[in-house]
Every structure is written in C-alpha cells, then in structure tokens.
C-alpha cells in the first residue's frame, strides 16, 4: 500500500527563492497535517486540514508560509521568500479522523529536507 | 498551549541494558501516543494509551499511562541496537484533529 508521498525529498535553494513542497496523502484519509522538524524546536505542527479545509493554521510561522489542499489527494506547502532559518525537515502526514477519544494513527511521509543558503 | 516535556533528551546505553523514558504534560491527556522515528524517516506509531493507569506491552517495550493521565513512560527491556531512534510522545485533544508532539528522547544503543 502506498503511504504518504512527499516531494522533493531534498531541496537546496538560495535565500529569497520560492519553495514548494508537495504531498499526496493516503487514499481515504480525511485529515492532513504539515509538520516542521528541527533539532532546536522538535516536531512542530504548522497547519492541518480536514476534508480539504484548513482547520488550524496557528502554527504557521509567518506570512511567508502558505498551504493549500485543492483536493483530497494533494496538498502543497509554499515558502516565499525563503530564508536560511526555514531550513528544516518538513513532514506531511495524514490520518482517518473518526472523532473517538482514543486518538487516530498519524501516518507520516519520509519528509522533505530543505536547506536555504 | 499544551506542552509535552520528554526526558531525558539524550540517552546512550549498551546493548542489553534497560531504560525508561518519560513524557509529562502541563494538563490532562485525552489520549497519548508513542512514536519512534528512525534517521531519514518519518515517525511511526508504536502504541496509543487512553485509560489512566493503563499498561500496554509491545515485545520488549512497556508503555504506562499515569493514573492522573498527565504523564506516561516507556520502558525498554534488554535494549538492542535496532531500538536506536527518536522516541516521541504525542497528544491528541479529544474531538479535534490536532496532534501535538513532545520534545523527544534520542536513544542510541551501542552494540
């Protein structure tokens, strides 16, 4: 079974350039998450969608970051303009939210390793 | 904002030793999950605990949820090099889609 698919796996870009990260969630999942991971700050939730609708973007660091989910099988995270402090691993994850108290399994992609120089 | 503190931050032990890592919250968990992340990969779910005092076992791993549901521990018996990785706890607020991860414990098991 295909898991969460992210692209690119690695990207090196110059400061000021636009970066677009892409994600294909697991088919049938209704929730999608974008996380950022750094050594200093750990795994931070940036934004999550339910049924393609952004529910909470309070984790998005600033206006340079934007995320979209035009349909159930695709999402993008865009950084424009990029800065060196944006260097991190960006994870996309998806889940089938059922509303129960027991929590739902989040399935992560392999991550997009971004370096801004 | 809910904070999940994990301890220790780093742990390096010899193969065959036992270890315990901890996850503590500033408020009550609805449920708590433990994930393991290996280098170059995303985190993978190990277990979900829901009930205060609950204990779950996964081979050599034992997970415990505190009675007050504000803390959890992960105990590994006879650690092996394959246990090396970043261990993360995560809390999902009941009725929402929001999952917050802890600060992580980076474990290295030496052969």
Coordinates of N, CA and C in Angstrom, one line a residue:
Chain A
X1 N 0.8 -1.2 0.0 CA 0.0 0.0 0.0 C 0.9 1.2 0.0
X2 N 0.5 2.2 -0.8 CA 1.3 3.5 -0.8 C 1.0 4.2 0.4
X3 N 2.1 4.8 1.0 CA 2.0 5.6 2.2 C 1.8 7.0 1.7
X4 N 2.2 8.0 2.6 CA 2.1 9.4 2.3 C 3.4 9.7 1.5
X5 N 3.1 10.3 0.3 CA 4.2 10.6 -0.6 C 4.5 12.1 -0.6
X6 N 5.8 12.4 -0.4 CA 6.2 13.8 -0.4 C 7.3 14.0 -1.5
X7 N 7.3 15.2 -2.0 CA 8.3 15.6 -2.9 C 8.6 17.1 -2.8
X8 N 9.8 17.5 -3.1 CA 11.0 16.7 -3.3 C 11.5 16.1 -2.0
X9 N 12.4 15.2 -2.0 CA 13.0 14.6 -0.8 C 14.0 15.5 -0.2
X10 N 14.7 16.1 -1.1 CA 15.8 17.1 -0.7 C 15.7 18.3 -1.6
X11 N 15.9 19.5 -1.0 CA 16.0 20.7 -1.8 C 16.9 21.7 -1.2
X12 N 17.8 22.2 -2.0 CA 18.7 23.2 -1.6 C 18.4 24.5 -2.4
X13 N 18.1 25.6 -1.8 CA 17.7 26.8 -2.5 C 18.4 28.0 -1.9
X14 N 18.4 29.0 -2.7 CA 19.0 30.3 -2.2 C 18.0 31.1 -1.5
X15 N 18.5 31.9 -0.6 CA 17.6 32.8 0.2 C 16.9 33.7 -0.8
X16 N 15.6 33.9 -0.5 CA 14.7 34.7 -1.4 C 14.0 34.0 -2.4
X17 N 14.3 32.7 -2.7 CA 13.6 31.9 -3.7 C 12.4 31.3 -3.1
X18 N 11.4 31.0 -4.0 CA 10.2 30.4 -3.6 C 10.4 28.9 -3.5
X19 N 9.9 28.3 -2.5 CA 10.0 26.8 -2.3 C 8.6 26.2 -2.2
X20 N 8.3 25.2 -3.0 CA 7.0 24.5 -2.9 C 7.2 23.0 -2.6
X21 N 6.6 22.6 -1.5 CA 6.7 21.2 -1.1 C 5.3 20.6 -1.4
X22 N 5.4 19.3 -1.8 CA 4.2 18.6 -2.2 C 3.9 17.4 -1.5
X23 N 2.6 17.0 -1.4 CA 2.2 15.9 -0.5 C 1.0 15.2 -1.1
X24 N 1.1 13.9 -1.2 CA -0.1 13.1 -1.6 C -0.4 12.2 -0.4
X25 N -1.5 12.5 0.3 CA -1.9 11.7 1.5 C -2.4 10.3 1.1
X26 N -2.5 9.5 2.1 CA -3.0 8.1 1.9 C -4.5 8.2 1.5
X27 N -4.8 7.4 0.4 CA -6.2 7.4 -0.1 C -7.2 7.1 1.0
X28 N -8.3 7.9 1.1 CA -9.3 7.6 2.1 C -9.1 8.3 3.4
X29 N -8.0 8.9 3.6 CA -7.8 9.7 4.8 C -8.4 11.1 4.7
X30 N -9.0 11.6 5.8 CA -9.7 12.8 5.7 C -9.0 14.0 6.4
X31 N -7.8 13.7 7.0 CA -7.1 14.7 7.7 C -5.6 14.8 7.2
X32 N -5.1 16.0 7.0 CA -3.8 16.1 6.5 C -3.0 17.2 7.4
X33 N -1.8 16.9 7.7 CA -1.0 17.7 8.6 C 0.3 18.1 7.9
X34 N 0.8 19.3 8.2 CA 2.1 19.7 7.8 C 2.9 20.0 9.1
X35 N 4.0 19.3 9.3 CA 4.9 19.5 10.5 C 6.3 20.0 10.0
X36 N 7.0 20.6 10.9 CA 8.4 21.0 10.6 C 9.2 20.5 11.8
X37 N 10.3 19.9 11.4 CA 11.2 19.4 12.5 C 12.6 19.9 12.4
X38 N 13.1 20.5 13.5 CA 14.4 20.9 13.7 C 15.0 20.4 15.0
X39 N 16.3 20.4 15.1 CA 16.9 19.9 16.4 C 16.5 20.8 17.5
X40 N 16.4 22.2 17.2 CA 16.1 23.1 18.3 C 14.7 23.1 18.8
X41 N 13.8 22.9 17.9 CA 12.4 23.1 18.2 C 11.6 21.8 18.1
X42 N 12.2 20.7 17.7 CA 11.5 19.5 17.6 C 10.5 19.4 16.5
X43 N 9.4 18.7 16.7 CA 8.4 18.5 15.6 C 7.2 19.5 15.9
X44 N 7.1 20.4 15.1 CA 6.1 21.5 15.3 C 4.9 21.3 14.2
X45 N 3.7 21.4 14.7 CA 2.6 21.4 13.8 C 2.4 22.7 13.2
X46 N 2.4 22.8 11.9 CA 2.2 24.1 11.2 C 0.8 24.3 10.8
X47 N 0.1 23.3 10.2 CA -1.3 23.5 9.8 C -1.9 22.1 9.6
X48 N -3.2 22.0 9.8 CA -3.9 20.8 9.5 C -5.2 21.1 8.8
X49 N -5.6 20.1 7.9 CA -6.8 20.2 7.1 C -7.7 19.0 7.5
X50 N -9.0 19.3 7.4 CA -9.9 18.2 7.5 C -10.9 18.3 6.3
X51 N -11.0 17.2 5.6 CA -11.8 17.3 4.4 C -11.5 18.4 3.5
X52 N -10.2 18.6 3.3 CA -9.6 19.7 2.4 C -9.7 21.1 2.9
X53 N -10.3 21.3 4.1 CA -10.5 22.6 4.6 C -9.5 22.9 5.7
X54 N -8.7 24.0 5.7 CA -7.8 24.3 6.8 C -8.5 24.6 8.0
X55 N -8.2 23.8 9.1 CA -8.9 24.0 10.4 C -8.1 24.9 11.3
X56 N -6.8 24.7 11.4 CA -6.0 25.5 12.3 C -4.6 25.8 11.7
X57 N -4.3 27.0 11.4 CA -3.0 27.4 10.8 C -2.2 28.2 11.8
X58 N -2.5 28.1 13.1 CA -1.9 28.9 14.1 C -0.4 28.6 14.2
X59 N 0.0 27.4 13.7 CA 1.4 27.1 13.8 C 2.3 27.6 12.6
X60 N 1.6 28.2 11.7 CA 2.4 28.7 10.5 C 3.2 29.9 11.0
X61 N 4.5 29.9 10.8 CA 5.4 30.9 11.5 C 5.1 32.3 11.0
X62 N 4.8 32.5 9.8 CA 4.6 33.9 9.4 C 4.0 33.9 8.0
X63 N 3.7 35.1 7.5 CA 3.0 35.2 6.2 C 3.8 34.6 5.0
X64 N 5.0 34.4 5.2 CA 5.8 33.8 4.1 C 5.4 32.4 3.8
X65 N 4.7 31.8 4.8 CA 4.3 30.4 4.6 C 2.8 30.3 4.2
X66 N 2.5 29.4 3.3 CA 1.1 29.2 2.9 C 0.9 27.8 2.6
X67 N -0.3 27.2 2.8 CA -0.6 25.8 2.5 C -1.9 25.8 1.8
X68 N -2.0 24.8 0.9 CA -3.3 24.6 0.2 C -3.6 23.1 0.1
X69 N -4.9 22.8 -0.1 CA -5.3 21.5 -0.3 C -6.4 21.5 -1.3
X70 N -6.1 21.6 -2.6 CA -7.2 21.8 -3.6 C -8.1 20.6 -3.7
X71 N -7.6 19.4 -3.4 CA -8.5 18.2 -3.4 C -8.0 17.2 -2.4
X72 N -8.6 16.1 -2.3 CA -8.4 15.1 -1.2 C -7.0 14.4 -1.4
X73 N -6.4 14.5 -2.6 CA -5.2 13.7 -2.8 C -4.0 14.6 -3.1
X74 N -4.1 15.9 -2.7 CA -2.9 16.7 -3.0 C -2.9 17.9 -2.1
X75 N -1.7 18.2 -1.6 CA -1.5 19.4 -0.8 C -0.1 20.0 -1.1
X76 N 0.0 21.3 -0.9 CA 1.3 22.0 -1.0 C 1.5 22.9 0.1
X77 N 2.8 23.0 0.4 CA 3.3 24.0 1.4 C 4.3 24.9 0.7
X78 N 4.0 26.2 0.7 CA 4.8 27.1 0.0 C 5.5 28.1 0.9
X79 N 6.8 28.4 0.6 CA 7.5 29.4 1.4 C 8.0 30.4 0.4
X80 N 7.6 31.6 0.6 CA 8.0 32.7 -0.4 C 8.0 34.1 0.4
X81 N 9.2 34.7 0.5 CA 10.5 34.2 0.1 C 11.1 33.3 1.2
X82 N 12.0 32.4 0.8 CA 12.6 31.5 1.8 C 13.8 32.3 2.5
X83 N 14.1 31.8 3.7 CA 15.2 32.4 4.5 C 16.0 31.2 5.1
X84 N 17.2 31.5 5.4 CA 18.0 30.4 6.0 C 17.4 29.7 7.2
X85 N 16.7 30.5 8.0 CA 16.1 29.9 9.2 C 14.9 29.0 8.9
X86 N 14.5 28.9 7.7 CA 13.5 27.9 7.3 C 14.0 26.5 7.0
X87 N 15.4 26.4 7.1 CA 16.0 25.1 6.8 C 15.5 24.1 7.9
X88 N 15.0 23.0 7.5 CA 14.4 22.0 8.4 C 13.9 20.8 7.5
X89 N 13.4 19.8 8.2 CA 12.7 18.8 7.6 C 11.2 19.0 7.7
X90 N 10.5 19.0 6.6 CA 9.1 19.3 6.5 C 8.4 17.9 6.3
X91 N 7.5 17.6 7.2 CA 6.8 16.3 7.1 C 5.3 16.6 6.8
X92 N 4.8 15.8 5.9 CA 3.4 15.8 5.6 C 2.9 14.5 6.3
X93 N 1.7 14.5 6.8 CA 1.1 13.3 7.5 C -0.4 13.3 7.2
X94 N -0.9 12.1 7.2 CA -2.4 12.0 7.1 C -3.0 11.0 8.0
X95 N -4.3 11.1 8.2 CA -5.0 10.3 9.2 C -6.4 10.2 8.8
X96 N -7.1 9.1 9.3 CA -8.5 9.0 9.1 C -9.1 9.4 10.5
X97 N -9.6 10.6 10.5 CA -10.2 11.0 11.8 C -11.6 10.5 12.0
X98 N -11.8 9.8 13.1 CA -13.1 9.2 13.4 C -13.8 9.8 14.6
X99 N -13.2 10.8 15.2 CA -13.8 11.5 16.3 C -13.8 10.8 17.6
X100 N -13.2 9.7 17.8 CA -13.2 9.0 19.0 C -12.2 9.6 20.0
X101 N -12.3 9.2 21.3 CA -11.4 9.7 22.3 C -10.0 9.0 22.2
X102 N -9.9 7.9 21.5 CA -8.7 7.1 21.6 C -7.6 7.6 20.7
X103 N -7.9 8.7 19.9 CA -6.9 9.2 19.0 C -6.8 8.3 17.8
X104 N -6.3 8.9 16.8 CA -6.1 8.2 15.5 C -4.7 8.1 15.1
X105 N -4.3 7.1 14.4 CA -2.9 7.0 13.9 C -2.6 8.0 12.9
X106 N -1.5 8.7 13.0 CA -1.0 9.6 12.0 C 0.1 8.9 11.2
X107 N 0.0 8.9 9.9 CA 1.0 8.3 9.0 C 1.8 9.4 8.4
X108 N 3.1 9.3 8.6 CA 4.0 10.3 8.1 C 4.6 9.9 6.8
X109 N 4.9 10.9 5.9 CA 5.8 10.7 4.8 C 7.2 10.7 5.3
X110 N 8.1 10.5 4.3 CA 9.5 10.5 4.6 C 10.2 11.8 4.8
X111 N 9.4 12.9 4.5 CA 9.9 14.2 4.8 C 10.6 14.9 3.6
X112 N 10.6 16.2 3.6 CA 11.3 17.0 2.6 C 12.4 17.7 3.3
X113 N 13.6 17.5 3.0 CA 14.8 18.1 3.7 C 15.1 19.4 2.9
X114 N 14.8 20.5 3.6 CA 15.0 21.8 2.9 C 16.2 22.5 3.5
X115 N 17.1 23.0 2.7 CA 18.3 23.8 3.1 C 18.2 25.1 2.3
X116 N 18.2 26.2 3.0 CA 18.2 27.5 2.4 C 19.5 28.2 2.7
X117 N 20.2 28.5 1.6 CA 21.6 29.1 1.8 C 21.6 30.5 1.5
Chain B
X1 N -1.3 26.8 25.8 CA -0.9 25.8 24.9 C -0.3 24.6 25.6
X2 N -0.8 23.4 25.3 CA -0.3 22.2 25.9 C 1.1 22.0 25.6
X3 N 1.9 21.7 26.7 CA 3.4 21.4 26.5 C 3.6 20.0 26.9
X4 N 4.4 19.3 26.0 CA 4.8 17.9 26.3 C 6.3 17.9 26.5
X5 N 6.7 17.6 27.7 CA 8.1 17.5 28.0 C 8.6 16.1 28.1
X6 N 9.6 15.8 27.4 CA 10.1 14.4 27.5 C 11.5 14.4 28.1
X7 N 11.8 13.3 28.9 CA 13.1 13.2 29.5 C 13.5 11.8 29.5
X8 N 14.9 11.5 29.4 CA 15.9 12.5 29.1 C 15.8 12.9 27.7
X9 N 16.6 14.0 27.4 CA 16.7 14.4 26.0 C 17.5 13.4 25.1
X10 N 18.6 13.0 25.7 CA 19.5 12.1 25.0 C 19.8 10.9 26.0
X11 N 20.0 9.7 25.4 CA 20.3 8.6 26.2 C 21.2 7.6 25.3
X12 N 22.4 7.3 25.8 CA 23.2 6.4 25.1 C 23.6 5.2 26.1
X13 N 23.2 4.0 25.7 CA 23.4 2.9 26.6 C 24.0 1.7 25.8
X14 N 24.4 0.7 26.6 CA 25.0 -0.5 25.9 C 23.8 -1.5 25.6
X15 N 24.0 -2.3 24.6 CA 23.1 -3.4 24.3 C 22.9 -4.2 25.5
X16 N 21.6 -4.6 25.8 CA 21.3 -5.4 26.9 C 20.8 -4.7 28.2
X17 N 21.1 -3.4 28.2 CA 20.6 -2.6 29.3 C 19.1 -2.3 29.2
X18 N 18.5 -1.9 30.4 CA 17.2 -1.5 30.4 C 17.1 0.0 30.5
X19 N 16.0 0.6 30.1 CA 15.9 2.1 30.1 C 14.4 2.5 30.2
X20 N 14.2 3.7 30.8 CA 12.9 4.3 30.8 C 12.9 5.7 30.4
X21 N 12.0 6.1 29.5 CA 11.9 7.5 29.1 C 10.5 8.0 29.5
X22 N 10.4 9.3 29.7 CA 9.2 9.9 30.3 C 8.6 11.0 29.4
X23 N 7.3 11.1 29.6 CA 6.6 12.2 28.9 C 5.6 12.8 29.9
X24 N 5.7 14.1 30.1 CA 4.9 14.8 31.0 C 4.2 16.0 30.4
X25 N 3.0 16.3 30.9 CA 2.2 17.3 30.3 C 1.8 18.3 31.4
X26 N 1.5 19.5 31.0 CA 1.0 20.6 31.9 C -0.5 20.4 32.2
X27 N -1.2 19.6 31.4 CA -2.6 19.3 31.6 C -2.9 17.9 31.3
X28 N -4.2 17.5 31.5 CA -4.6 16.1 31.4 C -4.7 15.7 29.9
X29 N -4.1 14.5 29.6 CA -4.2 14.0 28.3 C -5.6 13.4 28.0
X30 N -6.1 13.6 26.8 CA -7.2 12.8 26.3 C -6.8 11.4 26.0
X31 N -5.8 11.3 25.2 CA -5.1 10.0 24.9 C -3.7 10.4 24.6
X32 N -2.8 9.4 24.7 CA -1.4 9.6 24.4 C -0.9 8.5 23.5
X33 N 0.0 9.0 22.6 CA 0.6 8.0 21.7 C 2.1 8.1 21.8
X34 N 2.7 7.0 21.5 CA 4.2 7.0 21.4 C 4.6 6.6 20.0
X35 N 5.5 7.4 19.4 CA 6.0 7.1 18.1 C 7.6 6.9 18.2
X36 N 8.1 6.2 17.2 CA 9.5 6.1 17.0 C 9.9 6.6 15.7
X37 N 11.0 7.3 15.6 CA 11.4 7.9 14.3 C 12.9 7.5 14.1
X38 N 13.1 6.8 13.0 CA 14.5 6.4 12.7 C 15.1 7.4 11.7
X39 N 16.4 7.5 11.7 CA 17.0 8.5 10.9 C 16.6 8.5 9.4
X40 N 16.2 9.7 8.9 CA 15.8 9.8 7.5 C 14.4 9.4 7.2
X41 N 13.6 9.1 8.3 CA 12.3 8.7 8.1 C 11.3 9.5 8.9
X42 N 10.0 9.3 8.7 CA 9.0 9.9 9.5 C 8.7 9.1 10.7
X43 N 8.1 9.7 11.7 CA 7.7 8.9 12.9 C 6.7 7.8 12.6
X44 N 6.8 6.7 13.3 CA 5.9 5.6 13.2 C 5.2 5.3 14.5
X45 N 3.9 5.1 14.5 CA 3.2 4.9 15.7 C 3.6 3.5 16.4
X46 N 3.8 3.6 17.7 CA 4.1 2.3 18.4 C 2.8 1.9 19.2
X47 N 2.2 2.9 19.9 CA 1.1 2.5 20.8 C 0.2 3.7 21.1
X48 N -1.1 3.5 21.4 CA -2.0 4.5 21.9 C -2.5 4.1 23.3
X49 N -2.4 4.9 24.3 CA -3.0 4.7 25.6 C -4.1 5.7 25.9
X50 N -5.1 5.2 26.5 CA -6.3 6.0 26.7 C -6.7 6.2 28.2
X51 N -6.7 5.0 28.9 CA -7.2 5.0 30.3 C -6.1 5.2 31.3
X52 N -6.4 6.0 32.3 CA -5.4 6.3 33.4 C -5.0 5.0 34.0
X53 N -3.7 4.8 34.2 CA -3.2 3.5 34.8 C -3.0 2.4 33.8
X54 N -3.3 2.6 32.6 CA -3.2 1.6 31.5 C -1.8 1.2 31.3
X55 N -1.5 -0.1 31.1 CA -0.2 -0.6 30.7 C -0.4 -1.4 29.5
X56 N 0.5 -1.1 28.5 CA 0.5 -1.9 27.3 C 1.9 -2.4 27.0
X57 N 2.0 -3.6 26.4 CA 3.3 -4.2 26.1 C 3.4 -4.5 24.6
X58 N 4.6 -4.2 24.1 CA 4.8 -4.4 22.7 C 6.2 -5.1 22.7
X59 N 6.3 -6.4 22.7 CA 7.5 -7.2 22.8 C 8.3 -6.7 24.0
X60 N 9.5 -6.1 23.8 CA 10.3 -5.6 24.9 C 10.0 -4.2 25.4
X61 N 9.0 -3.6 24.8 CA 8.6 -2.3 25.2 C 7.3 -2.3 26.1
X62 N 7.4 -1.6 27.2 CA 6.2 -1.5 28.1 C 5.8 0.0 28.2
X63 N 4.6 0.3 27.9 CA 4.1 1.7 28.0 C 3.1 1.8 29.1
X64 N 3.3 2.9 29.9 CA 2.4 3.1 31.0 C 1.8 4.5 31.0
X65 N 0.5 4.6 31.3 CA -0.2 5.9 31.3 C -0.4 6.2 32.8
X66 N 0.0 7.4 33.2 CA -0.2 7.7 34.6 C -1.7 7.7 35.1
X67 N -1.9 7.5 36.3 CA -3.2 7.4 36.9 C -4.0 8.7 36.6
X68 N -3.3 9.8 36.7 CA -3.9 11.1 36.5 C -3.9 11.6 35.1
X69 N -3.4 10.7 34.2 CA -3.4 11.0 32.8 C -2.6 12.3 32.4
X70 N -1.6 12.6 33.2 CA -0.7 13.7 32.9 C 0.7 13.3 32.6
X71 N 1.0 12.0 32.6 CA 2.3 11.6 32.3 C 2.3 10.1 31.8
X72 N 3.3 9.8 31.1 CA 3.4 8.4 30.6 C 4.9 8.0 30.5
X73 N 5.1 6.7 30.5 CA 6.5 6.3 30.4 C 6.6 5.1 29.5
X74 N 7.8 5.0 28.9 CA 8.1 3.9 28.0 C 9.4 3.2 28.6
X75 N 9.2 1.9 28.8 CA 10.3 1.1 29.4 C 10.8 0.1 28.3
X76 N 12.1 0.1 28.1 CA 12.6 -0.9 27.1 C 13.5 -1.9 27.9
X77 N 13.2 -3.1 27.8 CA 14.0 -4.2 28.4 C 15.0 -4.8 27.4
X78 N 16.2 -4.9 27.9 CA 17.3 -5.6 27.1 C 17.4 -4.9 25.8
X79 N 17.7 -3.6 25.8 CA 17.8 -2.8 24.6 C 18.7 -3.4 23.5
X80 N 18.3 -3.2 22.3 CA 19.1 -3.7 21.2 C 19.5 -2.5 20.2
X81 N 20.5 -2.6 19.4 CA 20.9 -1.5 18.5 C 19.7 -1.1 17.6
X82 N 18.8 -2.1 17.3 CA 17.7 -1.7 16.5 C 16.7 -0.8 17.1
X83 N 16.8 -0.6 18.5 CA 15.9 0.3 19.2 C 16.4 1.7 19.1
X84 N 17.5 1.9 18.5 CA 18.1 3.3 18.3 C 17.1 4.1 17.5
X85 N 16.9 5.4 18.0 CA 16.0 6.3 17.3 C 15.5 7.4 18.2
X86 N 14.6 8.2 17.7 CA 14.0 9.3 18.4 C 12.6 8.8 18.8
X87 N 12.3 8.9 20.1 CA 11.1 8.4 20.7 C 10.2 9.7 21.0
X88 N 9.1 9.8 20.5 CA 8.2 10.9 20.6 C 6.9 10.5 21.2
X89 N 6.4 11.3 22.2 CA 5.0 11.1 22.6 C 4.2 12.2 22.0
X90 N 2.9 11.9 21.8 CA 2.0 12.9 21.1 C 0.6 12.8 21.8
X91 N 0.0 14.0 21.9 CA -1.3 14.1 22.5 C -2.3 14.6 21.5
X92 N -3.4 14.0 21.4 CA -4.5 14.5 20.6 C -5.6 15.0 21.4
X93 N -6.0 16.2 21.3 CA -7.1 16.7 22.0 C -8.4 16.1 21.6
X94 N -9.1 15.6 22.6 CA -10.4 14.9 22.3 C -11.3 15.7 21.4
X95 N -11.8 15.0 20.4 CA -12.8 15.7 19.5 C -12.2 16.6 18.5
X96 N -10.8 16.7 18.4 CA -10.2 17.6 17.4 C -9.2 16.7 16.6
X97 N -8.7 17.4 15.6 CA -7.8 16.7 14.7 C -6.3 17.0 15.1
X98 N -6.2 17.8 16.2 CA -4.9 18.4 16.5 C -4.0 17.4 17.3
X99 N -2.8 17.1 16.8 CA -1.8 16.3 17.5 C -0.6 17.1 17.8
X100 N -0.2 17.2 19.1 CA 1.0 17.9 19.5 C 2.0 16.9 19.9
X101 N 3.2 17.1 19.5 CA 4.3 16.1 19.8 C 5.2 16.7 20.9
X102 N 5.8 15.8 21.7 CA 6.7 16.1 22.7 C 8.1 16.5 22.1
X103 N 9.0 16.8 23.0 CA 10.3 17.3 22.7 C 11.2 16.1 22.2
X104 N 10.9 14.9 22.6 CA 11.6 13.8 22.1 C 12.7 13.3 23.0
X105 N 13.0 12.0 22.9 CA 14.2 11.4 23.6 C 14.9 10.7 22.5
X106 N 16.2 11.1 22.3 CA 17.0 10.5 21.3 C 17.9 9.4 21.9
X107 N 17.6 8.1 21.5 CA 18.2 6.9 22.1 C 19.2 6.3 21.2
X108 N 20.4 6.0 21.7 CA 21.4 5.3 21.0 C 21.8 4.0 21.7
X109 N 21.6 2.9 21.1 CA 22.0 1.7 21.8 C 23.3 1.1 21.1
X110 N 24.3 1.0 21.9 CA 25.6 0.6 21.3 C 25.8 -0.9 21.4
X111 N 26.3 -1.5 20.3 CA 26.5 -2.9 20.3 C 27.7 -3.4 21.1

